[in-house]
Amino acid sequence: MERKMTEMIYQFKILLQGSKPPIWRRIQVPASYSFYELHVAIQDSMGWYDCHLHEFVMKTPTSLMEDRIGIPDDDGWEDDGVLPGWETELLPYFSLENPKAEYMYDFGDGWAHLITLEKILPAQSGQTYPWCLKGKRACPPEDCGGVWGYEGLLDILSDPKHEEYADRLEWLGGEFDSEEFDPKDIVFEDPKDRYKLFSEMRS
């Protein structure tokens, strides 16, 4: 759910690394967001389903050491060094002097994103946030094998005579246009609702 804001806004560019031609989004989110809230905004703007683990890796401005922020291992056996994203705010980390973070989604397929803070702006009167301003190309399908698997999938879909064409099309549930993206189609869910669902699944 989007909501109106009267605070400062972070403008991020999200680039799916290794994608050729590039797959990217430009979004604006409240500067008061946590990393988990940013995660939800990234998922919604890219088109992922948020059905796998994720993790941010970012330098701290004070020590320049890298922090891992995401979902800590909750099996109780050891501290895996991951800071909980829902308790970690963006403000102490992101600045125009420290603008970049890595964001990994689905450790199996390894969808690596480069997150870059482009601007810090005052919220626009009447505008709801998060807001997707622009982007290019469709999000790859979930579980297609990462960037290399996606390239292979597109090769198959480009050749209706390929022996795997019909099977892959059925797996996708129909036609797939890798160039299709319209920021007006993006719907941002309320991070609180997503976190509630996530907590219920973990309990």
Phi, psi and omega in degrees: 000132177274155178215154181283146183228152176234036185232189177281151186237138173263131173255122182244146165253132181246117182244124175283109188291141180086353181281131180222117355294163189297142172251122185207163176222151172239120183230158172239134180224158175299138179295341179279000182297153167272170176295327178293319178295322175296319177305314180297318180295321177296313180303313183291320182287323179287320184109013174287165183259000180056046182246012178225169177291160178216164178199136170263145170233123186210143176287140173278136183298331185279311185259343185064010172282153181273130173257145173255127187229125182177242181241106180296153174292123184253023182281354175083000184272323183203162175273116183272003176080006181267125177281138179293125184298328182286348177251001186243116184275154178290324190307316181291348185255304188277134171205171178290344175270342179225072194265354192244145174217154171259141180229117179254132176236131180067093184294342177284304178285332175070054177279100183265129180241143171259122180256123182234124173284117183265320185211156168240120190229155169286147178296142177278137179299127178085351180275140177262148182229147003297162182217128176264116183274320189197167175180173179222131169075154183289154172289138175299154176295146175300147171061032179263005174101024179076191185301317182292319177295323179294318178299319178296321178298316180295324177299317180294317182291339180280353184230093180302343179271356181295142184296337180261001186303308183297319180295316180293322178296320177294319178299323179285342182082017179136196183296150178224122179252108184291343182267353188279124170198134177223116182301336179291343181275350184287130175241121180267125176279157176289121180302331179295320178294319180295319180293323178299315178297317179299317180295322179294324179290329181278340185279000000 
